Short mmCIF file of C-alpha atoms in Angstrom, two decimals:
data_model
loop_
_atom_site.label_atom_id
_atom_site.label_comp_id
_atom_site.label_asym_id
_atom_site.label_seq_id
_atom_site.Cartn_x
_atom_site.Cartn_y
_atom_site.Cartn_z
CA MET A 1 91.86 131.94 89.94
CA SER A 2 89.91 129.46 87.84
CA ILE A 3 86.52 130.45 86.54
CA ASP A 4 83.72 127.88 86.34
CA SER A 5 82.01 128.58 83.03
CA GLN A 6 79.47 125.78 83.27
CA ASN A 7 75.98 127.17 82.67
CA ALA A 8 77.44 130.65 82.81
CA ARG A 9 76.53 133.51 80.53
CA PRO A 10 79.64 135.64 80.03
CA PHE A 11 79.04 139.24 79.12
CA HIS A 12 81.57 141.73 77.79
CA VAL A 13 81.38 145.43 78.54
CA ASP A 14 83.56 147.84 76.59
CA LEU A 15 85.08 150.38 78.95
CA ILE A 16 85.19 152.97 76.20
CA ARG A 17 81.57 153.61 77.14
CA PHE A 18 82.64 153.98 80.75
CA ALA A 19 84.62 157.06 79.80
CA LEU A 20 81.33 158.88 79.33
CA PHE A 21 80.83 158.60 83.08
CA ALA A 22 84.39 158.65 84.41
CA CYS A 23 85.39 161.82 86.19
CA VAL A 24 89.11 161.13 86.52
CA ALA A 25 91.46 163.28 84.43
CA VAL A 26 94.83 161.64 83.92
CA SER A 27 97.79 163.95 83.40
CA GLY A 28 101.34 164.36 84.64
CA LEU A 29 101.53 160.84 86.02
CA ALA A 30 104.96 159.68 87.15
CA ALA A 31 106.89 156.62 86.01
CA GLN A 32 105.00 156.35 82.76
CA SER A 33 105.68 153.35 80.54
CA THR A 34 105.13 153.14 76.80
CA VAL A 35 103.56 150.02 75.40
CA TRP A 36 102.33 148.52 72.13
CA GLN A 37 99.16 146.49 72.59
CA ALA A 38 97.29 144.32 70.09
CA LEU A 39 93.77 145.68 69.52
CA LEU A 40 91.80 142.48 69.25
CA PRO A 41 88.16 142.28 68.17
CA ALA A 42 85.53 141.26 70.71
CA SER A 43 84.94 138.06 68.75
CA PRO A 44 87.35 135.99 66.62
CA LEU A 45 84.48 135.68 64.13
CA THR A 46 84.42 139.42 63.48
CA PRO A 47 85.52 140.15 59.87
CA GLN A 48 88.96 141.76 59.69
CA PRO A 49 90.79 143.48 56.84
CA GLY A 50 93.53 141.32 55.38
CA VAL A 51 97.01 142.25 56.60
CA ARG A 52 98.34 144.60 53.97
CA ARG A 53 101.40 146.64 53.16
CA SER A 54 101.39 150.37 52.51
CA PRO A 55 97.68 151.05 53.11
CA ALA A 56 96.43 154.65 53.20
CA MET A 57 94.85 155.66 56.53
CA ALA A 58 93.46 158.76 58.21
CA TYR A 59 91.68 159.47 61.48
CA ASP A 60 88.27 161.12 60.99
CA SER A 61 87.92 163.09 64.23
CA ALA A 62 84.37 164.23 63.49
CA ARG A 63 83.05 160.67 63.16
CA ASP A 64 85.67 159.14 65.51
CA VAL A 65 86.78 156.45 63.06
CA ILE A 66 89.96 155.51 61.25
CA VAL A 67 89.48 155.21 57.49
CA MET A 68 91.67 152.80 55.51
CA VAL A 69 91.83 152.29 51.75
CA GLY A 70 94.20 150.65 49.29
CA GLY A 71 97.33 148.72 50.14
CA ARG A 72 98.84 145.46 48.90
CA ILE A 73 97.91 142.02 50.22
CA ASN A 74 100.37 139.17 49.72
CA GLN A 75 98.26 136.12 48.90
CA ASN A 76 100.39 133.02 48.40
CA GLY A 77 103.13 135.09 46.81
CA SER A 78 100.81 137.03 44.51
CA ASN A 79 99.76 140.66 44.76
CA VAL A 80 96.14 141.32 45.66
CA LEU A 81 95.22 144.99 45.36
CA PRO A 82 91.87 145.37 47.13
CA GLN A 83 89.40 148.04 46.13
CA GLU A 84 87.71 148.41 49.49
CA THR A 85 87.24 150.93 52.27
CA TRP A 86 87.43 149.91 55.93
CA GLU A 87 86.63 151.90 59.07
CA PHE A 88 87.86 151.24 62.61
CA ASP A 89 85.74 152.65 65.44
CA GLY A 90 88.30 151.98 68.14
CA GLY A 91 87.11 148.45 68.77
CA GLU A 92 86.05 146.83 65.51
CA TRP A 93 86.89 147.06 61.82
CA VAL A 94 83.86 147.43 59.53
CA LEU A 95 83.96 147.06 55.75
CA ALA A 96 82.28 150.20 54.43
CA GLY A 97 82.14 148.69 50.96
CA PRO A 98 84.08 147.46 47.92
CA VAL A 99 84.73 151.06 46.94
CA GLY A 100 87.60 153.51 46.78
CA PRO A 101 90.85 153.82 44.83
CA ALA A 102 92.84 150.62 44.25
CA ALA A 103 96.60 150.61 44.64
CA VAL A 104 99.42 149.98 42.18
CA VAL A 105 102.50 148.30 43.64
CA GLY A 106 105.81 150.12 43.51
CA TYR A 107 109.28 149.12 44.62
CA ASN A 108 109.62 147.49 48.07
CA ASP A 109 105.86 146.99 48.45
CA THR A 110 105.09 150.70 48.35
CA THR A 111 101.93 151.89 46.63
CA ASN A 112 100.56 154.92 44.83
CA ILE A 113 97.91 156.00 47.39
CA ALA A 114 98.23 158.23 50.46
CA ALA A 115 95.54 159.81 52.62
CA TYR A 116 94.86 162.48 55.23
CA TYR A 117 91.84 163.92 57.05
CA ASP A 118 90.72 167.45 56.22
CA SER A 119 89.31 168.62 59.55
CA GLN A 120 87.99 171.92 58.19
CA ARG A 121 85.86 170.23 55.53
CA GLN A 122 85.40 167.00 57.55
CA LEU A 123 86.45 164.74 54.69
CA THR A 124 89.07 162.05 54.23
CA VAL A 125 91.20 162.80 51.17
CA ALA A 126 92.95 159.96 49.31
CA ILE A 127 95.46 160.83 46.58
CA GLU A 128 95.88 158.20 43.88
CA SER A 129 98.66 158.66 41.34
CA THR A 130 98.08 156.29 38.42
CA GLN A 131 100.98 154.91 36.42
CA ASN A 132 101.66 157.11 33.37
CA GLY A 133 98.27 158.68 33.94
CA PRO A 134 96.45 161.28 36.02
CA THR A 135 96.74 161.84 39.75
CA ARG A 136 93.30 161.81 41.33
CA PHE A 137 92.11 163.43 44.57
CA TRP A 138 89.26 161.40 46.08
CA GLU A 139 87.13 162.53 49.04
CA TRP A 140 85.27 160.25 51.47
CA ASP A 141 82.41 161.60 53.59
CA GLY A 142 81.63 158.33 55.36
CA ALA A 143 79.15 157.20 52.73
CA SER A 144 80.78 157.53 49.32
CA TRP A 145 83.95 158.52 47.48
CA THR A 146 83.81 161.58 45.22
CA LEU A 147 86.43 162.47 42.61
CA ALA A 148 87.33 166.06 43.46
CA GLN A 149 90.41 166.69 41.29
CA SER A 150 92.31 164.99 38.50
CA LEU A 151 95.77 166.28 37.57
CA THR A 152 97.27 165.40 34.21
CA GLN A 153 100.98 165.08 33.60
CA PRO A 154 102.34 167.57 33.23
CA PRO A 155 102.14 169.50 35.49
CA PHE A 156 102.07 166.68 38.05
CA THR A 157 104.16 163.62 37.21
CA TRP A 158 102.78 160.28 38.33
CA ARG A 159 104.62 158.61 41.21
CA TYR A 160 104.34 156.18 44.08
CA ASP A 161 105.51 156.34 47.69
CA PHE A 162 104.93 160.06 48.03
CA GLU A 163 103.82 161.31 51.43
CA VAL A 164 101.00 163.65 52.46
CA CYS A 165 100.12 165.49 55.66
CA TYR A 166 97.34 167.91 56.59
CA ASP A 167 98.01 171.43 57.87
CA PRO A 168 94.82 172.27 59.83
CA ILE A 169 95.77 175.92 60.33
CA ARG A 170 96.00 176.74 56.62
CA GLY A 171 93.48 174.03 55.65
CA VAL A 172 95.72 172.34 53.08
CA GLY A 173 97.06 168.88 52.45
CA VAL A 174 100.82 168.95 51.85
CA LEU A 175 102.37 166.44 49.41
CA PHE A 176 106.11 165.93 49.10
CA GLY A 177 108.40 163.67 47.09
CA GLY A 178 107.89 160.21 45.67
CA THR A 179 109.40 158.24 42.80
CA ASN A 180 108.37 156.56 39.57
CA GLY A 181 111.34 154.20 39.67
CA GLY A 182 113.59 156.23 37.42
CA VAL A 183 113.12 159.70 38.88
CA HIS A 184 112.92 160.77 42.53
CA TYR A 185 111.04 163.98 43.33
CA SER A 186 111.59 166.91 45.69
CA ASP A 187 108.54 168.97 44.80
CA THR A 188 106.00 170.34 47.29
CA TRP A 189 102.29 170.54 46.44
CA GLU A 190 99.28 171.76 48.41
CA TYR A 191 95.56 171.01 48.03
CA ASP A 192 92.96 173.21 49.73
CA GLY A 193 89.86 171.31 48.60
CA THR A 194 89.48 173.42 45.48
CA THR A 195 92.83 173.73 43.75
CA VAL A 196 96.18 171.95 43.72
CA VAL A 197 99.18 174.29 43.74
CA GLN A 198 102.88 173.56 43.41
CA ARG A 199 104.95 175.54 45.88
CA ILE A 200 108.13 176.69 44.14
CA VAL A 201 110.48 176.68 47.09
CA GLY A 202 113.85 175.37 48.09
CA ALA A 203 113.39 171.82 49.29
CA PRO A 204 115.11 168.89 50.98
CA PRO A 205 116.81 166.38 48.67
CA ALA A 206 114.49 164.31 46.46
CA ARG A 207 113.24 161.21 48.22
CA TRP A 208 110.67 158.49 48.68
CA GLY A 209 110.01 156.11 51.56
CA HIS A 210 109.87 159.10 53.93
CA ALA A 211 107.25 159.91 56.60
CA MET A 212 105.49 163.14 57.58
CA ALA A 213 103.34 164.34 60.49
CA TRP A 214 101.73 167.57 61.67
CA ASP A 215 103.32 168.98 64.84
CA SER A 216 100.42 170.92 66.35
CA ASP A 217 102.52 172.54 69.09
CA ARG A 218 105.04 174.06 66.67
CA SER A 219 102.52 174.41 63.80
CA VAL A 220 104.74 172.75 61.19
CA VAL A 221 104.70 169.67 58.98
CA VAL A 222 107.63 167.45 59.99
CA MET A 223 109.38 165.04 57.61
CA TYR A 224 111.85 162.32 58.59
CA GLY A 225 114.13 160.06 56.56
CA GLY A 226 113.50 158.34 53.25
CA ARG A 227 115.76 157.43 50.38
CA GLY A 228 116.83 158.97 47.08
CA SER A 229 120.39 159.25 45.85
CA SER A 230 121.23 157.88 49.32
CA GLN A 231 119.34 156.88 52.45
CA TYR A 232 118.47 159.68 54.85
CA SER A 233 118.37 160.28 58.58
CA ASP A 234 117.51 163.97 58.28
CA MET A 235 114.48 165.80 59.62
CA TRP A 236 112.75 168.84 58.11
CA ASP A 237 110.01 171.34 59.00
CA TRP A 238 107.56 172.88 56.50
CA ASN A 239 105.97 176.06 57.88
CA GLY A 240 103.85 176.87 54.83
CA ASN A 241 106.49 179.10 53.27
CA PHE A 242 109.77 177.19 53.29
CA TRP A 243 111.50 174.00 54.43
CA GLN A 244 114.13 174.18 57.15
CA PRO A 245 116.07 171.57 59.19
CA THR A 246 114.35 170.50 62.42
CA PRO A 247 116.32 171.23 65.62
CA ASN A 248 117.55 168.34 67.80
CA ALA A 249 117.12 165.92 64.91
CA ALA A 250 119.92 163.42 65.67
CA GLY A 251 118.76 160.06 66.99
CA PRO A 252 117.11 157.14 65.19
CA GLY A 253 119.47 157.16 62.20
CA ILE A 254 118.53 156.11 58.68
CA ARG A 255 114.87 155.24 58.27
CA THR A 256 112.89 154.29 55.15
CA PHE A 257 109.39 152.84 54.75
CA HIS A 258 108.70 153.79 58.38
CA ASP A 259 105.96 156.00 59.80
CA LEU A 260 105.72 159.14 61.91
CA VAL A 261 102.75 160.23 64.06
CA TYR A 262 102.24 163.18 66.41
CA ASP A 263 100.86 162.36 69.87
CA GLU A 264 98.79 165.45 70.58
CA ALA A 265 98.10 164.65 74.23
CA ARG A 266 101.80 164.34 75.06
CA SER A 267 103.17 166.83 72.50
CA ARG A 268 105.68 164.54 70.83
CA LEU A 269 106.39 162.68 67.62
CA VAL A 270 106.35 158.88 67.56
CA LEU A 271 108.46 157.03 64.97
CA MET A 272 108.32 153.31 64.23
CA GLY A 273 109.44 150.86 61.53
CA ASN A 274 112.26 150.68 58.99
CA TYR A 275 113.28 149.15 55.68
CA SER A 276 112.54 145.39 55.38
CA GLY A 277 111.34 145.27 58.97
CA SER A 278 114.88 145.74 60.24
CA THR A 279 113.97 147.16 63.65
CA SER A 280 111.33 146.86 66.35
CA GLU A 281 112.38 150.16 67.94
CA THR A 282 110.02 152.98 68.84
CA TRP A 283 111.38 156.52 69.15
CA GLU A 284 109.82 159.71 70.48
CA TRP A 285 110.82 163.31 69.78
CA ASP A 286 110.00 166.57 71.50
CA ALA A 287 111.44 170.00 70.82
CA MET A 288 113.35 170.25 74.09
CA ALA A 289 114.83 166.77 74.51
CA GLY A 290 115.09 165.66 70.89
CA TRP A 291 114.87 161.92 70.17
CA THR A 292 114.50 159.28 72.90
CA LEU A 293 114.53 155.51 72.35
CA MET A 294 111.50 154.14 74.19
CA SER A 295 111.14 150.88 76.09
CA ALA A 296 108.15 149.76 74.02
CA THR A 297 108.88 147.47 71.09
CA GLN A 298 106.68 145.82 68.48
CA LEU A 299 107.11 143.24 65.76
CA ALA A 300 109.76 144.58 63.39
CA ARG A 301 108.10 145.81 60.23
CA SER A 302 108.09 148.33 57.41
CA ASN A 303 105.38 149.67 55.09
CA MET A 304 102.81 149.80 57.87
CA LYS A 305 100.58 152.82 58.47
CA ALA A 306 99.88 154.62 61.72
CA VAL A 307 97.58 157.47 62.76
CA TYR A 308 96.78 159.24 66.03
CA ASP A 309 93.39 158.57 67.63
CA SER A 310 92.81 161.74 69.67
CA SER A 311 89.64 160.41 71.30
CA ARG A 312 91.49 157.52 72.94
CA ARG A 313 94.91 159.23 73.15
CA ARG A 314 96.74 156.48 71.32
CA VAL A 315 98.66 155.79 68.14
CA VAL A 316 97.00 153.08 66.02
CA MET A 317 99.14 151.06 63.59
CA PHE A 318 97.99 148.58 60.98
CA GLY A 319 99.70 146.02 58.75
CA GLY A 320 103.15 146.22 57.24
CA SER A 321 105.84 143.97 55.79
CA ASN A 322 107.13 141.05 57.82
CA PHE A 323 106.99 137.31 57.24
CA ALA A 324 105.29 136.92 60.64
CA LEU A 325 102.39 139.14 59.62
CA MET A 326 99.55 136.89 58.51
CA THR A 327 95.93 137.72 57.85
CA GLY A 328 94.24 138.03 61.21
CA PRO A 329 93.22 140.35 64.02
CA THR A 330 96.72 140.94 65.40
CA ALA A 331 97.45 143.31 62.52
CA THR A 332 96.08 146.28 64.51
CA PHE A 333 98.14 147.70 67.38
CA GLY A 334 97.75 150.62 69.75
CA TYR A 335 100.60 152.60 71.34
CA GLY A 336 100.52 154.92 74.31
CA VAL A 337 101.67 155.48 77.85
CA ALA A 338 100.42 154.08 81.10
CA SER A 339 101.60 154.49 84.68
CA ALA A 340 98.95 152.83 86.84
CA THR A 341 99.06 149.24 88.01
CA ALA A 342 95.81 147.44 87.28
CA SER A 343 94.09 146.20 90.42
CA ALA A 344 90.85 144.67 91.66
CA ALA A 345 90.03 144.28 95.36
CA SER A 346 86.98 143.22 97.33
CA GLN A 347 85.07 146.03 99.02
CA GLY A 348 82.87 145.45 102.04
CA ALA A 349 80.58 142.43 102.40
CA GLY A 350 77.35 141.15 100.95
CA CYS A 351 74.16 140.36 102.83
CA PRO A 352 72.63 136.97 103.69
CA GLY A 353 70.62 135.21 101.00
CA PRO A 354 68.85 131.84 100.81
CA ASN A 355 72.22 130.05 100.62
CA GLY A 356 74.25 132.56 102.64
CA GLN A 357 76.17 135.43 101.09
CA THR A 358 76.55 135.60 97.31
CA VAL A 359 80.14 136.62 96.61
CA LEU A 360 81.50 138.74 93.74
CA GLN A 361 85.16 138.09 92.94
CA ALA A 362 87.61 139.06 90.20
CA GLY A 363 89.57 136.44 88.29
CA GLY A 364 92.20 138.98 87.23
CA THR A 365 92.79 142.70 86.99
CA PRO A 366 91.46 145.32 84.51
CA SER A 367 94.59 145.55 82.36
CA MET A 368 94.20 147.65 79.23
CA GLY A 369 93.79 145.51 76.14
CA ALA A 370 92.73 142.46 78.15
CA PHE A 371 89.67 140.79 79.64
CA MET A 372 88.98 140.73 83.39
CA PRO A 373 86.93 137.66 84.37
CA VAL A 374 84.42 138.16 87.17
CA GLN A 375 82.59 135.40 89.03
CA LEU A 376 79.52 135.26 91.27
CA THR A 377 79.49 132.28 93.63
CA ASN A 378 76.91 130.90 96.03
CA VAL A 379 74.14 132.20 93.76
CA PRO A 380 70.61 130.91 94.47
CA THR A 381 69.75 128.31 91.81
CA GLY A 382 66.04 128.84 91.24
CA PRO A 383 64.70 129.58 87.73
CA ILE A 384 63.73 133.12 88.71
CA ASN A 385 66.90 133.94 90.66
CA LEU A 386 68.23 136.39 88.05
CA ALA A 387 71.67 137.82 88.85
CA PHE A 388 72.80 141.37 88.04
CA VAL A 389 76.03 143.36 88.15
CA TRP A 390 76.11 147.14 88.50
CA ILE A 391 78.99 149.33 87.36
CA GLY A 392 79.78 152.75 88.78
CA PHE A 393 82.54 155.31 89.20
CA ASP A 394 82.02 156.59 92.74
CA SER A 395 82.39 154.71 96.01
CA GLN A 396 82.24 157.79 98.24
CA SER A 397 78.67 159.03 97.80
CA TRP A 398 75.46 158.23 95.96
CA ASN A 399 73.04 161.11 95.36
CA GLY A 400 74.55 162.90 98.35
CA ILE A 401 74.40 159.83 100.63
CA PRO A 402 77.78 158.71 102.01
CA LEU A 403 78.90 155.22 100.98
CA PRO A 404 78.75 152.48 102.02
CA ALA A 405 75.06 153.07 102.74
CA SER A 406 72.74 150.71 104.63
CA LEU A 407 69.78 149.48 102.59
CA ASP A 408 67.72 148.57 105.68
CA PRO A 409 64.83 147.96 106.15
CA VAL A 410 63.88 147.13 102.54
CA PHE A 411 66.98 144.97 102.07
CA PRO A 412 67.91 143.91 105.62
CA GLY A 413 71.65 143.62 106.30
CA CYS A 414 72.54 144.84 102.79
CA PHE A 415 74.77 147.76 101.82
CA ALA A 416 75.35 149.84 98.70
CA HIS A 417 79.12 149.96 98.17
CA MET A 418 79.08 152.16 95.04
CA ALA A 419 76.90 154.57 93.06
CA PRO A 420 75.49 152.53 90.16
CA GLU A 421 75.61 153.91 86.62
CA ILE A 422 75.09 150.84 84.42
CA GLY A 423 73.21 147.64 85.26
CA VAL A 424 73.70 144.35 83.41
CA GLY A 425 71.60 141.22 83.72
CA ILE A 426 73.90 138.18 83.97
CA GLY A 427 71.40 135.33 84.00
CA THR A 428 70.45 132.36 86.17
CA THR A 429 72.39 129.25 87.15
CA VAL A 430 71.79 125.68 88.28
CA THR A 431 75.32 125.30 89.66
CA GLY A 432 75.44 128.29 91.99
CA THR A 433 78.17 129.94 89.89
CA LEU A 434 77.95 132.58 87.16
CA SER A 435 80.79 133.99 85.09
CA TRP A 436 80.90 137.43 83.60
CA GLY A 437 83.66 139.75 82.46
CA VAL A 438 84.83 143.22 81.58
CA SER A 439 86.62 143.80 78.27
CA VAL A 440 89.09 146.62 78.89
CA PRO A 441 90.19 148.37 75.69
CA PHE A 442 93.68 149.75 75.22
CA VAL A 443 92.77 153.40 75.79
CA PRO A 444 95.59 155.34 77.49
CA ALA A 445 93.07 158.08 78.37
CA LEU A 446 91.59 155.62 80.90
CA ASP A 447 94.91 154.85 82.60
CA GLY A 448 94.50 155.07 86.38
CA SER A 449 90.72 155.49 86.18
CA PRO A 450 88.74 153.70 88.91
CA PHE A 451 85.48 151.87 88.53
CA PHE A 452 83.42 149.78 90.91
CA LEU A 453 81.27 146.67 90.64
CA GLN A 454 78.54 145.20 92.84
CA GLY A 455 76.24 142.27 92.23
CA GLY A 456 72.72 141.36 93.21
CA VAL A 457 70.30 138.44 92.88
CA LEU A 458 66.52 138.46 92.58
CA VAL A 459 65.09 136.48 95.54
CA LEU A 460 61.36 137.24 95.61
CA GLY A 461 59.84 136.76 99.05
CA PHE A 462 63.17 136.36 100.85
CA ASN A 463 63.19 139.98 102.06
CA PRO A 464 60.84 142.96 101.57
CA GLY A 465 62.78 144.20 98.54
CA GLY A 466 63.16 140.79 96.90
CA VAL A 467 66.90 141.28 96.18
CA VAL A 468 70.12 140.40 98.00
CA PHE A 469 73.40 142.15 97.25
CA THR A 470 77.03 141.03 97.04
CA ASN A 471 80.19 142.67 98.25
CA GLY A 472 81.71 145.33 96.00
CA LEU A 473 84.83 145.28 93.82
CA SER A 474 87.11 148.30 93.65
CA CYS A 475 89.05 148.34 90.34
CA THR A 476 91.73 150.52 88.77
CA ILE A 477 92.53 150.44 85.05
CA GLY A 478 96.21 150.10 84.21
CA LEU A 479 98.79 147.61 83.03
#
């Protein structure tokens, strides 16, 4: 369906806000599909972080933002090592400031910074290991970075491409491995916000280029792959006392410079990426079934970073190494599952206006990660004929009144087809047509959720209430 944008005033509504009103809980849906979806900004003019390799990222669950610092930007073949902190609120990246630790480049575009979120202290912790110098523990509270610890060598030897993961039960960040080019490490360290302690335990072989994630269902830190004296396809659990092989670990094979994230809503690990961007595969692991190769693919890459956004039930991935990755908004991707088919259908009829019925129609469907155009046609064209659209989440009753409900005698011949929650002024028109739209974010938590639209136009003196109403639209969020 074509949309006439002449003299129209398009308006974008982020459905993340709709979740505050939605009453649909989505769980146990059949025929679920996994998908990677670009998380595009609302406007192409919105500032974006440059696509970078090996950034440090963590999801701040208290403030509901992803924090990113460090990384390497390839600028015309030269290394740019930005000293800047970015935050992603689920829809837009915002530069918090030219602050934070700056990276040093290691082999294969790795860097010397890793981060995690300390949920007990509600701080993002970034660990910066400086070449032939101290290893610093920085803490970000959303406003400023504070140097909390600085380890000399010895006891801690500087390194890059180590990995860290937070254990929320014991309240410690766990650091394992890394390399300084000549030596690969197999040591385990823990930081509780006050002290850094080396755990003298038996350990997996020394490595770097590995990935770790917290498995909240089994209460262990999980490590997969990496490289050292050889390249690894092994999988290990750290329970706070010792390392042991993970059960059902066979599957993806050798992986280095990849990432591993735990999907809390679905109780499974998600693995993506590999050395030199050699695969676009996505794998999932759960304790019963082991590894499963998923249908979802993404641009082959390595050295990206991914975290789990528990508010929106999705994995969020940024950047990485691949010649196709240029500076721009497509550097941010979301991953999750969806089972519903997006739909939009007309509901009931409108009432007569000065030019007949004003009609509300959809120019697409509310697919996650996309924009659903909506059009009002046969709109009165006077300078005071302001058009509105209402959004709601119930088409069965409104304040105890069954729907659809007659609006006689104040609005003769008109019906309410939904219970309104949000009203948006669209504007006036001289052509009889107005365009609007709904920006549907990629939020798997909204999969299968319904919402409803109905329009209206101010027509003073035409009927006792001075408003005529359109038909309704019944919509379901999906793919």
